[in-house]
Amino acid sequence: MSGIRHPLGLPEGSVRALLALQICLQYWLLMLLPESIRVPVPLYLYFLLSVIFLFFVSRSRVSGANPNEFQDLQPLGIPAGLFRILLLGVTIGLTAYKYSQEGEAFLTFLTPKPEQLTAWPTLGIALVTGFTLGYFLRLLPVRDQPFVLTIQAWLSLIAMFMLVLDLVYQTFIQPGMQNKLTSTTWEAVIVAMIAFYFASRS
């Protein structure tokens, strides 16, 4: 096995797994809020869910590992594919359950509101920019250098912290507010950072 140090010193793919879990957790919690205080699904969350799709379909880039060592490189040490199956299973299960309980009202909840769509171009640019920069970094010979991995580690920590703040706001603070606050810039930064990280590490 190579001596490459992955971000945060975790098995390869673990940081992406944690980010994917945070994104899905926010979606799950928003779904589970009572209808009386439920807020619309933030548009940027759909962009982040599309990034998770990359996590589902990609295999971790294993540098210098042989097939017998591949098991040790799974995200968070979980057997191959199990983490993806759990995320996908819980998401589909909760979505199906809420639809069976609420029907068309739940579909309305999932449908972006017209006023949300004004942020679409900004979030789209953020997604494409972050993904493109991350993809080109992955092609560079310095991609596994310690200083690059350190930058990626800090970037992942900042993205996790921003996701936690937004999770708390969207799930626990905003539902009780009369005047909802949104920040397209904040959301675009989150999308760009996470897209960059996933593209540079996938």
mmCIF file of N, CA and C in Angstrom, residues 92-147:
data_model
loop_
_atom_site.group_PDB
_atom_site.id
_atom_site.type_symbol
_atom_site.label_atom_id
_atom_site.label_comp_id
_atom_site.label_asym_id
_atom_site.label_seq_id
_atom_site.Cartn_x
_atom_site.Cartn_y
_atom_site.Cartn_z
ATOM 1 N N ILE A 92 -34.435 6.926 -0.260
ATOM 2 C CA ILE A 92 -35.589 6.416 -1.010
ATOM 3 C C ILE A 92 -36.704 5.994 -0.061
ATOM 4 N N GLY A 93 -36.335 5.330 1.039
ATOM 5 C CA GLY A 93 -37.336 4.868 1.993
ATOM 6 C C GLY A 93 -38.113 6.007 2.624
ATOM 7 N N LEU A 94 -37.397 7.055 3.070
ATOM 8 C CA LEU A 94 -38.068 8.201 3.684
ATOM 9 C C LEU A 94 -38.938 8.944 2.672
ATOM 10 N N THR A 95 -38.409 9.103 1.455
ATOM 11 C CA THR A 95 -39.174 9.797 0.422
ATOM 12 C C THR A 95 -40.464 9.044 0.106
ATOM 13 N N ALA A 96 -40.358 7.728 -0.037
ATOM 14 C CA ALA A 96 -41.545 6.919 -0.331
ATOM 15 C C ALA A 96 -42.541 6.961 0.826
ATOM 16 N N TYR A 97 -42.025 6.919 2.055
ATOM 17 C CA TYR A 97 -42.907 6.951 3.227
ATOM 18 C C TYR A 97 -43.661 8.274 3.313
ATOM 19 N N LYS A 98 -42.932 9.395 3.140
ATOM 20 C CA LYS A 98 -43.578 10.700 3.235
ATOM 21 C C LYS A 98 -44.594 10.894 2.111
ATOM 22 N N TYR A 99 -44.285 10.371 0.927
ATOM 23 C CA TYR A 99 -45.239 10.488 -0.175
ATOM 24 C C TYR A 99 -46.491 9.669 0.112
ATOM 25 N N SER A 100 -46.319 8.491 0.704
ATOM 26 C CA SER A 100 -47.484 7.660 1.027
ATOM 27 C C SER A 100 -48.362 8.316 2.086
ATOM 28 N N GLN A 101 -47.747 9.155 2.943
ATOM 29 C CA GLN A 101 -48.495 9.822 4.002
ATOM 30 C C GLN A 101 -49.143 11.120 3.533
ATOM 31 N N GLU A 102 -48.461 11.840 2.620
ATOM 32 C CA GLU A 102 -48.912 13.192 2.276
ATOM 33 C C GLU A 102 -49.336 13.362 0.820
ATOM 34 N N GLY A 103 -48.945 12.448 -0.036
ATOM 35 C CA GLY A 103 -49.346 12.519 -1.437
ATOM 36 C C GLY A 103 -48.864 13.766 -2.153
ATOM 37 N N GLU A 104 -49.780 14.457 -2.822
ATOM 38 C CA GLU A 104 -49.431 15.618 -3.640
ATOM 39 C C GLU A 104 -48.810 16.744 -2.820
ATOM 40 N N ALA A 105 -49.192 16.857 -1.564
ATOM 41 C CA ALA A 105 -48.612 17.903 -0.714
ATOM 42 C C ALA A 105 -47.105 17.708 -0.572
ATOM 43 N N PHE A 106 -46.685 16.460 -0.526
ATOM 44 C CA PHE A 106 -45.255 16.186 -0.401
ATOM 45 C C PHE A 106 -44.531 16.513 -1.701
ATOM 46 N N LEU A 107 -45.154 16.219 -2.839
ATOM 47 C CA LEU A 107 -44.550 16.576 -4.120
ATOM 48 C C LEU A 107 -44.420 18.088 -4.256
ATOM 49 N N THR A 108 -45.407 18.814 -3.745
ATOM 50 C CA THR A 108 -45.340 20.273 -3.751
ATOM 51 C C THR A 108 -44.169 20.759 -2.909
ATOM 52 N N PHE A 109 -43.957 20.090 -1.778
ATOM 53 C CA PHE A 109 -42.832 20.429 -0.904
ATOM 54 C C PHE A 109 -41.500 20.227 -1.620
ATOM 55 N N LEU A 110 -41.392 19.172 -2.420
ATOM 56 C CA LEU A 110 -40.141 18.869 -3.113
ATOM 57 C C LEU A 110 -39.902 19.756 -4.326
ATOM 58 N N THR A 111 -40.952 20.370 -4.852
ATOM 59 C CA THR A 111 -40.830 21.187 -6.059
ATOM 60 C C THR A 111 -40.305 22.580 -5.717
ATOM 61 N N PRO A 112 -39.186 23.001 -6.338
ATOM 62 C CA PRO A 112 -38.660 24.344 -6.058
ATOM 63 C C PRO A 112 -39.693 25.424 -6.358
ATOM 64 N N LYS A 113 -39.737 26.434 -5.498
ATOM 65 C CA LYS A 113 -40.662 27.549 -5.681
ATOM 66 C C LYS A 113 -40.107 28.516 -6.737
ATOM 67 N N PRO A 114 -40.999 29.244 -7.436
ATOM 68 C CA PRO A 114 -40.538 30.180 -8.475
ATOM 69 C C PRO A 114 -39.495 31.167 -7.963
ATOM 70 N N GLU A 115 -39.674 31.666 -6.740
ATOM 71 C CA GLU A 115 -38.713 32.635 -6.213
ATOM 72 C C GLU A 115 -37.343 32.012 -5.946
ATOM 73 N N GLN A 116 -37.312 30.697 -5.749
ATOM 74 C CA GLN A 116 -36.030 30.028 -5.534
ATOM 75 C C GLN A 116 -35.232 29.926 -6.828
ATOM 76 N N LEU A 117 -35.919 29.855 -7.948
ATOM 77 C CA LEU A 117 -35.256 29.607 -9.224
ATOM 78 C C LEU A 117 -34.373 30.765 -9.670
ATOM 79 N N THR A 118 -34.535 31.926 -9.047
ATOM 80 C CA THR A 118 -33.663 33.054 -9.404
ATOM 81 C C THR A 118 -32.210 32.768 -9.041
ATOM 82 N N ALA A 119 -32.000 31.849 -8.091
ATOM 83 C CA ALA A 119 -30.638 31.506 -7.670
ATOM 84 C C ALA A 119 -30.019 30.429 -8.552
ATOM 85 N N TRP A 120 -30.806 29.877 -9.476
ATOM 86 C CA TRP A 120 -30.332 28.765 -10.294
ATOM 87 C C TRP A 120 -29.042 29.087 -11.053
ATOM 88 N N PRO A 121 -28.955 30.224 -11.783
ATOM 89 C CA PRO A 121 -27.715 30.507 -12.518
ATOM 90 C C PRO A 121 -26.494 30.599 -11.608
ATOM 91 N N THR A 122 -26.638 31.278 -10.469
ATOM 92 C CA THR A 122 -25.508 31.435 -9.551
ATOM 93 C C THR A 122 -25.038 30.089 -9.020
ATOM 94 N N LEU A 123 -25.983 29.264 -8.598
ATOM 95 C CA LEU A 123 -25.625 27.950 -8.063
ATOM 96 C C LEU A 123 -25.057 27.050 -9.159
ATOM 97 N N GLY A 124 -25.598 27.175 -10.366
ATOM 98 C CA GLY A 124 -25.082 26.384 -11.479
ATOM 99 C C GLY A 124 -23.640 26.744 -11.806
ATOM 100 N N ILE A 125 -23.351 28.044 -11.818
ATOM 101 C CA ILE A 125 -21.982 28.501 -12.076
ATOM 102 C C ILE A 125 -21.049 28.016 -10.971
ATOM 103 N N ALA A 126 -21.511 28.088 -9.725
ATOM 104 C CA ALA A 126 -20.698 27.630 -8.599
ATOM 105 C C ALA A 126 -20.381 26.143 -8.727
ATOM 106 N N LEU A 127 -21.381 25.357 -9.104
ATOM 107 C CA LEU A 127 -21.183 23.914 -9.252
ATOM 108 C C LEU A 127 -20.173 23.604 -10.354
ATOM 109 N N VAL A 128 -20.359 24.219 -11.516
ATOM 110 C CA VAL A 128 -19.479 23.953 -12.656
ATOM 111 C C VAL A 128 -18.058 24.437 -12.367
ATOM 112 N N THR A 129 -17.937 25.617 -11.756
ATOM 113 C CA THR A 129 -16.615 26.162 -11.445
ATOM 114 C C THR A 129 -15.875 25.272 -10.454
ATOM 115 N N GLY A 130 -16.545 24.906 -9.363
ATOM 116 C CA GLY A 130 -15.914 24.053 -8.361
ATOM 117 C C GLY A 130 -15.515 22.710 -8.934
ATOM 118 N N PHE A 131 -16.405 22.104 -9.704
ATOM 119 C CA PHE A 131 -16.115 20.791 -10.282
ATOM 120 C C PHE A 131 -14.959 20.874 -11.274
ATOM 121 N N THR A 132 -14.956 21.921 -12.116
ATOM 122 C CA THR A 132 -13.901 22.063 -13.121
ATOM 123 C C THR A 132 -12.538 22.251 -12.472
ATOM 124 N N LEU A 133 -12.457 23.131 -11.471
ATOM 125 C CA LEU A 133 -11.185 23.355 -10.784
ATOM 126 C C LEU A 133 -10.706 22.084 -10.091
ATOM 127 N N GLY A 134 -11.629 21.376 -9.449
ATOM 128 C CA GLY A 134 -11.258 20.136 -8.780
ATOM 129 C C GLY A 134 -10.788 19.079 -9.756
ATOM 130 N N TYR A 135 -11.452 18.992 -10.906
ATOM 131 C CA TYR A 135 -11.071 17.999 -11.915
ATOM 132 C C TYR A 135 -9.666 18.277 -12.445
ATOM 133 N N PHE A 136 -9.361 19.548 -12.726
ATOM 134 C CA PHE A 136 -8.036 19.875 -13.237
ATOM 135 C C PHE A 136 -6.959 19.656 -12.178
ATOM 136 N N LEU A 137 -7.283 19.906 -10.907
ATOM 137 C CA LEU A 137 -6.317 19.626 -9.847
ATOM 138 C C LEU A 137 -6.002 18.134 -9.806
ATOM 139 N N ARG A 138 -7.008 17.307 -10.009
ATOM 140 C CA ARG A 138 -6.814 15.856 -9.973
ATOM 141 C C ARG A 138 -5.883 15.389 -11.092
ATOM 142 N N LEU A 139 -5.795 16.156 -12.176
ATOM 143 C CA LEU A 139 -4.940 15.783 -13.303
ATOM 144 C C LEU A 139 -3.490 16.205 -13.113
ATOM 145 N N LEU A 140 -3.234 17.095 -12.153
ATOM 146 C CA LEU A 140 -1.887 17.620 -11.960
ATOM 147 C C LEU A 140 -1.004 16.623 -11.219
ATOM 148 N N PRO A 141 0.306 16.637 -11.493
ATOM 149 C CA PRO A 141 1.215 15.715 -10.812
ATOM 150 C C PRO A 141 1.333 15.972 -9.311
ATOM 151 N N VAL A 142 0.959 17.181 -8.877
ATOM 152 C CA VAL A 142 1.104 17.528 -7.450
ATOM 153 C C VAL A 142 -0.107 17.117 -6.629
ATOM 154 N N ARG A 143 -1.045 16.397 -7.223
ATOM 155 C CA ARG A 143 -2.314 16.113 -6.548
ATOM 156 C C ARG A 143 -2.141 15.372 -5.225
ATOM 157 N N ASP A 144 -1.066 14.571 -5.100
ATOM 158 C CA ASP A 144 -0.860 13.799 -3.876
ATOM 159 C C ASP A 144 0.241 14.372 -2.994
ATOM 160 N N GLN A 145 0.682 15.587 -3.307
ATOM 161 C CA GLN A 145 1.699 16.222 -2.477
ATOM 162 C C GLN A 145 1.103 16.645 -1.134
ATOM 163 N N PRO A 146 1.902 16.597 -0.059
ATOM 164 C CA PRO A 146 1.383 16.929 1.278
ATOM 165 C C PRO A 146 0.696 18.286 1.359
ATOM 166 N N PHE A 147 1.253 19.310 0.697
ATOM 167 C CA PHE A 147 0.650 20.638 0.819
ATOM 168 C C PHE A 147 -0.723 20.681 0.151
#
